[in-house]
Amino acid sequence: MMKRRQVLAGASAAAVVAAGGYALLGGPDYEAVAAATWQPADPAAPEIGRLVHYATLAANSHNTQPWIFEAGSGPIRILPDTTRRTPVADPDDHHLFATLGCAAENLMLAAGAEGKASALSFGADGAIAVDLAPGGAEDPLFAAITARQCSRSLYDGSTVSAADLSLLERAAQVDGCRVLLVTEPAEVAAILDLILAANAVQIADPAFVAELGDWLRFSAAAAVDTGDGLFSACSGNPTMPQWIGQRMFPRVFTPEAENEKTAAQVRSSAGLAIFVSDRDDAEHWVAAGRSYQRFALQATALDLKTAFLNQPLEVPEYRPQLAGLLGVTDRRPDLLVRFGRGPAMPRSLRRPVADVMRMV
Ligand SMILES: Cc1cc2nc3c(=O)[nH]c(=O)nc-3n(C[C@H](O)[C@H](O)[C@H](O)COP(=O)(O)O)c2cc1C
């Protein structure tokens, strides 16, 4: 666990103190820690530290941050941190590898901003290798890295223009994966039915609820202490002491309450994006993560919000039904996201760069 003194020892400590918001004696000021987390990289930090800083700001399942960045004389390697698996929600590590893809995409965009070209390969050992060479250029998506978030808020119901939809589609282009955009109300409603049905199955499973509960941070203090997990306020839920939240959560987390909220969220959205990779293996799950990350960054640049609704992909019996609705019965749809315009939510936290790096 990352204790408070380690937060201060991290690369962002100066920014926290400069923001004047970290109450050293009175406990953590969540806003200040979050603001420091989402700062651009410190230009005085070594290049590898700057790249990893941006990589860690990627979307990641349950905010588990299941990554290790290994750097030395060769390529930068992104390895799965298997101590941070979520075996109930993600038994085959699909989301874990998609998460590594999100991080790899941010890392490569950051490399471009440093004038480096990057090439990604996926190794038989499950590690992603990113080779850097002189000659890259800054992609406009880079500027959105520090502003992106998963916004689990109600959106405003407005539609997105055809021109912006095609910008989103183009940004999401990654070899080995395609994105399908669904904006027709009847088609959205059919997918919503699957989301709600799968949600009910997951919430009825005590193992799923217990695993999710382990990654929930009900108080700012608990979130700052670990620098990971899902802080209640980020999802629009009330905060409370961690021990009270952990006791209450299984009682208040019901299919009825969650489905009512989820249905309203989907109906408030401009549409759904489904990321479908060419093959059902770890290399292609990485491609799906990269594609989502690029989509989300382009959305951020257009002042659009995104949030995941992966339930029908996580409950195996619903996957073929979703694939059927989308007309891709020979594929495993990877990720399901809603998008639209809506308010930002409090930012999520990350562990310090030093905690996720290994020099070899
Ligand atoms: C592969 C993957 C699966 C995810 N699944 C869900 C999900 O089913 N529901 C959800 O609310 N968020 C989901 N998320 C979003 C993460 O919870 C979120 O990225 C993380 O909490 C960090 O927050 P941020 O993206 O706002 O920085 C997923 C993210 C990834 C990369």
Coordinates of C-alpha atoms and ligand atoms in Angstrom, one line a residue:
M1 CA 0.0 0.0 0.0
M2 CA 1.2 3.5 -0.8
K3 CA 1.3 5.5 2.4
R4 CA 1.0 9.3 2.5
R5 CA 4.7 9.9 2.9
Q6 CA 5.3 8.0 -0.3
V7 CA 2.8 10.3 -2.1
L8 CA 5.0 13.2 -1.0
A9 CA 8.1 11.3 -2.1
G10 CA 6.7 10.8 -5.6
A11 CA 7.3 12.9 -8.7
S12 CA 4.2 14.9 -8.0
A13 CA 5.1 16.0 -4.5
A14 CA 6.3 19.4 -5.5
A15 CA 3.1 20.2 -7.3
V16 CA 1.0 19.0 -4.3
V17 CA 2.9 21.3 -2.0
A18 CA 2.8 24.1 -4.5
A19 CA -0.9 23.8 -4.8
G20 CA -0.9 24.3 -1.0
G21 CA -3.7 21.8 -0.7
Y22 CA -2.1 18.9 1.1
A23 CA -2.9 19.2 4.8
L24 CA 0.2 17.5 6.2
L25 CA -1.2 17.3 9.7
G26 CA -5.0 17.3 9.1
G27 CA -5.2 14.4 6.5
P28 CA -5.2 14.2 2.7
D29 CA -6.8 16.8 0.5
Y30 CA -8.1 14.7 -2.3
E31 CA -8.5 17.5 -4.8
A32 CA -4.8 18.6 -4.4
V33 CA -3.5 15.0 -4.8
A34 CA -5.7 14.5 -7.9
A35 CA -4.6 17.8 -9.4
A36 CA -1.0 16.8 -8.9
T37 CA -1.6 13.4 -10.4
W38 CA -3.0 14.9 -13.6
Q39 CA -0.3 17.5 -14.2
P40 CA 1.9 17.3 -17.3
A41 CA 5.1 15.4 -16.6
D42 CA 7.8 17.3 -14.8
P43 CA 10.2 18.5 -17.5
A44 CA 13.1 18.0 -15.1
A45 CA 12.3 14.3 -14.7
P46 CA 14.2 11.7 -16.8
E47 CA 12.6 11.0 -20.2
I48 CA 11.6 7.4 -19.2
G49 CA 9.9 8.9 -16.1
R50 CA 8.0 11.4 -18.2
L51 CA 6.8 8.6 -20.6
V52 CA 5.7 6.4 -17.8
H53 CA 3.9 9.3 -16.1
Y54 CA 1.7 9.7 -19.2
A55 CA 1.2 5.9 -19.5
T56 CA -0.1 5.6 -16.0
L57 CA -2.8 8.2 -16.8
A58 CA -4.5 5.6 -19.1
A59 CA -7.9 4.1 -18.4
N60 CA -7.5 0.8 -16.6
S61 CA -9.9 -1.8 -15.3
H62 CA -11.1 -1.1 -11.7
N63 CA -8.2 1.4 -11.4
T64 CA -6.1 -1.6 -10.5
Q65 CA -3.1 -0.2 -12.5
P66 CA -1.9 -3.7 -13.3
W67 CA 1.3 -2.6 -15.0
I68 CA 5.0 -2.8 -14.6
F69 CA 7.2 -0.6 -16.9
E70 CA 10.6 -2.1 -17.4
A71 CA 13.3 0.1 -18.9
G72 CA 17.0 -0.4 -19.7
S73 CA 19.1 -0.2 -22.8
G74 CA 16.5 -2.0 -25.1
P75 CA 12.8 -1.3 -25.7
I76 CA 10.5 -0.2 -22.9
R77 CA 8.5 -3.3 -21.8
I78 CA 5.1 -3.2 -20.3
L79 CA 4.4 -6.3 -18.2
P80 CA 1.2 -7.4 -16.5
D81 CA 1.3 -7.1 -12.7
T82 CA -0.5 -10.3 -11.9
T83 CA -0.9 -9.4 -8.2
R84 CA -3.5 -6.9 -9.5
R85 CA -5.7 -9.3 -11.4
T86 CA -9.5 -9.3 -11.0
P87 CA -10.1 -13.0 -11.5
V88 CA -13.9 -12.9 -11.0
A89 CA -14.8 -10.1 -13.4
D90 CA -11.9 -10.9 -15.7
P91 CA -10.9 -14.6 -15.4
D92 CA -8.9 -14.7 -18.7
D93 CA -7.2 -11.4 -18.1
H94 CA -8.9 -9.8 -21.1
H95 CA -9.4 -6.5 -19.4
L96 CA -5.9 -6.6 -17.9
F97 CA -4.3 -6.8 -21.4
A98 CA -6.8 -4.2 -22.8
T99 CA -5.6 -2.0 -19.9
L100 CA -1.9 -2.6 -20.9
G101 CA -2.9 -1.5 -24.4
C102 CA -4.4 1.8 -23.1
A103 CA -1.1 2.4 -21.2
A104 CA 1.0 1.6 -24.3
E105 CA -1.0 4.0 -26.4
N106 CA -0.4 6.9 -24.0
L107 CA 3.3 5.9 -23.8
M108 CA 3.6 6.0 -27.6
L109 CA 1.8 9.4 -27.8
A110 CA 4.1 10.8 -25.2
A111 CA 7.1 9.5 -27.1
G112 CA 5.9 11.3 -30.2
A113 CA 5.7 14.5 -28.2
E114 CA 9.3 13.9 -27.2
G115 CA 10.2 13.6 -30.9
K116 CA 10.5 9.8 -30.8
A117 CA 8.9 7.4 -33.2
S118 CA 7.7 4.2 -31.6
A119 CA 6.9 0.6 -32.7
L120 CA 4.9 -1.8 -30.6
S121 CA 5.3 -5.6 -30.5
F122 CA 3.6 -8.2 -28.4
G123 CA 5.8 -11.0 -27.0
A124 CA 5.1 -14.6 -26.4
D125 CA 5.7 -13.9 -22.7
G126 CA 2.7 -11.5 -22.5
A127 CA 4.9 -8.4 -22.4
I128 CA 4.4 -5.4 -24.7
A129 CA 7.7 -4.0 -26.1
V130 CA 7.8 -0.4 -27.3
D131 CA 10.9 0.4 -29.4
L132 CA 11.8 4.1 -29.6
A133 CA 13.8 5.7 -32.4
P134 CA 14.4 9.4 -33.3
G135 CA 11.9 11.0 -35.7
G136 CA 8.5 11.0 -34.1
A137 CA 6.1 14.0 -34.1
E138 CA 3.4 15.1 -31.6
D139 CA 0.0 13.7 -32.3
P140 CA -2.8 16.2 -31.4
L141 CA -4.3 13.4 -29.1
F142 CA -1.3 13.8 -26.8
A143 CA -2.7 17.0 -25.4
A144 CA -5.8 15.3 -24.2
I145 CA -4.0 12.7 -22.0
T146 CA -4.1 14.9 -18.8
A147 CA -7.8 15.8 -19.4
R148 CA -9.3 12.4 -20.2
Q149 CA -11.4 10.6 -17.6
C150 CA -14.1 8.0 -17.5
S151 CA -17.1 10.2 -16.7
R152 CA -19.9 8.1 -15.0
S153 CA -22.2 11.1 -15.0
L154 CA -25.6 11.6 -16.7
Y155 CA -25.0 13.1 -20.1
D156 CA -27.3 15.8 -21.6
G157 CA -29.0 13.7 -24.3
S158 CA -27.6 15.8 -27.2
T159 CA -26.5 14.1 -30.4
V160 CA -23.0 14.1 -32.0
S161 CA -22.6 15.4 -35.5
A162 CA -21.6 13.0 -38.4
A163 CA -18.4 14.9 -38.8
D164 CA -17.4 14.3 -35.1
L165 CA -18.5 10.7 -35.3
S166 CA -16.1 10.2 -38.2
L167 CA -13.3 11.9 -36.3
L168 CA -13.9 9.5 -33.4
E169 CA -13.9 6.5 -35.8
R170 CA -10.7 7.7 -37.5
A171 CA -8.9 8.3 -34.2
A172 CA -9.8 4.8 -33.0
Q173 CA -8.1 3.1 -36.0
V174 CA -5.6 0.6 -34.7
D175 CA -4.4 -2.5 -36.6
G176 CA -6.3 -5.6 -35.5
C177 CA -9.3 -3.8 -34.1
R178 CA -12.3 -1.8 -35.3
V179 CA -14.9 0.4 -33.6
L180 CA -18.6 0.2 -34.3
L181 CA -20.7 3.2 -33.4
V182 CA -24.4 2.8 -32.5
T183 CA -26.6 5.9 -32.3
E184 CA -30.0 4.6 -33.5
P185 CA -32.3 4.7 -30.5
A186 CA -33.8 1.2 -31.2
E187 CA -30.3 -0.4 -31.5
V188 CA -29.1 1.4 -28.4
A189 CA -32.2 0.1 -26.5
A190 CA -31.5 -3.5 -27.6
I191 CA -28.0 -3.3 -26.3
L192 CA -29.2 -1.6 -23.1
D193 CA -31.4 -4.7 -22.5
L194 CA -28.3 -6.9 -22.6
I195 CA -26.4 -4.5 -20.3
L196 CA -29.1 -4.6 -17.7
A197 CA -29.5 -8.4 -17.9
A198 CA -25.8 -9.0 -17.5
N199 CA -25.6 -6.4 -14.7
A200 CA -28.2 -8.3 -12.7
V201 CA -26.3 -11.5 -13.2
Q202 CA -23.1 -9.9 -11.9
I203 CA -24.7 -8.2 -8.9
A204 CA -26.3 -11.5 -7.9
D205 CA -22.8 -13.1 -7.6
P206 CA -21.4 -12.6 -4.1
A207 CA -17.8 -13.2 -5.5
F208 CA -18.2 -10.5 -8.0
V209 CA -19.6 -8.0 -5.4
A210 CA -16.7 -9.0 -3.0
E211 CA -14.0 -8.4 -5.6
L212 CA -15.5 -5.1 -6.7
G213 CA -15.8 -4.1 -3.0
D214 CA -12.1 -4.8 -2.5
W215 CA -11.3 -2.1 -5.1
L216 CA -13.8 0.5 -3.9
R217 CA -12.4 3.4 -1.9
F218 CA -15.2 5.0 0.1
S219 CA -13.2 7.8 1.7
A220 CA -10.7 10.3 0.3
A221 CA -8.3 9.1 2.9
A222 CA -8.5 5.5 1.7
A223 CA -8.2 6.6 -2.0
V224 CA -5.1 8.7 -1.3
D225 CA -3.6 6.0 0.9
T226 CA -3.5 3.4 -1.8
G227 CA -3.4 5.7 -4.9
D228 CA -5.6 3.1 -6.7
G229 CA -9.1 1.7 -6.8
L230 CA -12.5 3.3 -7.5
F231 CA -13.2 6.3 -5.3
S232 CA -16.9 6.7 -4.6
A233 CA -17.0 10.4 -5.5
C234 CA -15.7 9.6 -9.0
S235 CA -18.8 7.6 -9.7
G236 CA -21.1 10.2 -8.1
N237 CA -21.6 8.1 -4.9
P238 CA -21.5 9.4 -1.3
T239 CA -18.2 9.1 0.6
M240 CA -17.9 7.7 4.1
P241 CA -15.3 6.0 6.3
Q242 CA -13.9 3.0 4.5
W243 CA -15.0 0.5 7.1
I244 CA -18.6 1.7 7.0
G245 CA -18.6 1.7 3.2
Q246 CA -17.3 -1.9 3.1
R247 CA -20.1 -3.1 5.4
M248 CA -22.8 -1.2 3.6
F249 CA -21.8 -1.8 0.0
P250 CA -23.1 -5.4 -0.4
R251 CA -26.5 -4.3 1.1
V252 CA -27.1 -1.2 -1.1
F253 CA -25.6 -2.5 -4.3
T254 CA -28.7 -4.0 -5.8
P255 CA -29.7 -4.9 -9.4
E256 CA -32.8 -2.6 -9.1
A257 CA -30.9 0.5 -8.0
E258 CA -27.9 -0.1 -10.4
N259 CA -30.1 -0.8 -13.4
E260 CA -32.2 2.3 -12.9
K261 CA -29.1 4.4 -12.8
T262 CA -27.5 2.6 -15.8
A263 CA -30.6 2.9 -18.0
A264 CA -30.8 6.6 -17.3
Q265 CA -27.1 7.0 -18.1
V266 CA -27.4 5.1 -21.4
R267 CA -30.5 7.0 -22.4
S268 CA -28.7 10.3 -21.7
S269 CA -25.9 9.4 -24.0
A270 CA -25.4 10.3 -27.7
G271 CA -24.4 6.7 -28.6
L272 CA -22.5 3.6 -27.9
A273 CA -19.0 2.5 -29.2
I274 CA -18.1 -1.1 -29.3
F275 CA -14.5 -2.1 -29.9
V276 CA -14.2 -5.4 -31.8
S277 CA -10.8 -7.0 -32.4
D278 CA -9.9 -9.4 -35.2
R279 CA -9.0 -12.3 -32.9
D280 CA -9.7 -13.4 -29.4
D281 CA -6.2 -13.4 -27.9
A282 CA -4.1 -11.2 -25.6
E283 CA -2.3 -9.5 -28.5
H284 CA -5.7 -8.4 -29.9
W285 CA -7.1 -7.4 -26.5
V286 CA -4.1 -5.0 -26.3
A287 CA -5.2 -3.6 -29.7
A288 CA -8.7 -3.1 -28.4
G289 CA -7.3 -1.1 -25.4
R290 CA -5.2 1.0 -27.7
S291 CA -8.2 1.7 -29.9
Y292 CA -10.4 2.7 -26.9
Q293 CA -7.7 5.0 -25.5
R294 CA -7.4 6.8 -28.8
F295 CA -11.2 7.1 -29.1
A296 CA -11.4 8.5 -25.5
L297 CA -8.6 11.0 -26.2
Q298 CA -10.3 12.2 -29.4
A299 CA -13.6 12.4 -27.5
T300 CA -11.9 14.5 -24.8
A301 CA -10.5 16.9 -27.5
L302 CA -14.1 17.3 -28.8
D303 CA -15.4 18.0 -25.2
L304 CA -17.2 14.6 -25.2
K305 CA -17.3 12.2 -22.3
T306 CA -17.0 8.4 -22.3
A307 CA -17.8 5.7 -19.7
F308 CA -17.6 1.9 -19.9
L309 CA -20.5 -0.5 -19.7
N310 CA -18.8 -3.8 -20.2
Q311 CA -21.3 -6.0 -18.4
P312 CA -22.5 -8.0 -21.5
L313 CA -18.9 -8.7 -22.4
E314 CA -17.9 -9.8 -18.9
V315 CA -20.8 -12.3 -18.5
P316 CA -19.9 -14.9 -21.2
E317 CA -23.5 -16.0 -22.0
Y318 CA -24.3 -12.4 -23.2
R319 CA -21.2 -12.0 -25.5
P320 CA -22.7 -13.9 -28.5
Q321 CA -26.0 -12.0 -28.1
L322 CA -24.1 -8.7 -28.3
A323 CA -22.1 -10.0 -31.2
G324 CA -25.3 -11.0 -33.0
L325 CA -26.9 -7.6 -32.5
L326 CA -23.8 -6.0 -34.0
G327 CA -23.6 -8.5 -36.9
V328 CA -20.1 -9.8 -35.9
T329 CA -21.0 -13.3 -34.8
D330 CA -17.5 -14.6 -35.6
R331 CA -15.9 -12.1 -33.2
R332 CA -15.7 -11.5 -29.4
P333 CA -16.6 -7.8 -28.9
D334 CA -14.0 -6.4 -26.5
L335 CA -15.2 -3.2 -24.9
L336 CA -18.5 -1.3 -24.7
V337 CA -18.5 2.4 -24.0
R338 CA -21.2 5.2 -24.0
F339 CA -20.3 8.7 -25.1
G340 CA -22.0 12.1 -25.0
R341 CA -21.8 15.5 -23.4
G342 CA -22.0 15.8 -19.7
P343 CA -20.3 17.1 -16.6
A344 CA -16.9 16.0 -15.5
M345 CA -16.5 14.0 -12.3
P346 CA -13.7 14.1 -9.7
R347 CA -10.5 12.7 -11.1
S348 CA -9.2 9.3 -10.2
L349 CA -5.8 8.8 -8.6
R350 CA -2.7 6.9 -9.6
R351 CA 0.3 5.3 -7.8
P352 CA 3.6 7.2 -8.2
V353 CA 5.8 6.4 -11.2
A354 CA 8.5 5.0 -9.0
D355 CA 6.1 2.3 -7.7
V356 CA 5.4 0.9 -11.2
M357 CA 8.9 1.1 -12.8
R358 CA 11.7 -1.4 -12.9
M359 CA 15.1 -0.4 -14.3
V360 CA 17.0 -3.4 -15.8
Ligands
LIG1 C1 -10.4 -2.7 -19.9 C2 -11.2 -1.7 -19.1 C3 -12.4 -2.1 -18.6 C4 -13.2 -1.2 -17.8 N1 -14.4 -1.6 -17.4 C5 -15.2 -0.7 -16.7 C6 -16.6 -1.0 -16.4 O1 -17.1 -2.1 -16.7 N2 -17.3 -0.1 -15.7 C7 -16.8 1.1 -15.4 O2 -17.5 2.0 -14.8 N3 -15.5 1.5 -15.7 C8 -14.7 0.6 -16.4 N4 -13.4 0.9 -16.7 C9 -12.9 2.3 -16.4 C10 -12.0 2.3 -15.2 O3 -12.7 2.0 -14.0 C11 -11.2 3.6 -15.1 O4 -10.4 3.8 -16.3 C12 -10.4 3.8 -13.9 O5 -11.2 3.8 -12.7 C13 -9.5 5.0 -13.9 O6 -10.3 6.2 -14.0 P1 -10.1 7.2 -15.2 O7 -10.3 6.4 -16.5 O8 -11.2 8.2 -15.1 O9 -8.8 7.8 -15.1 C14 -12.6 0.1 -17.5 C15 -11.4 0.4 -18.0 C16 -10.7 -0.4 -18.8 C17 -9.4 0.0 -19.4

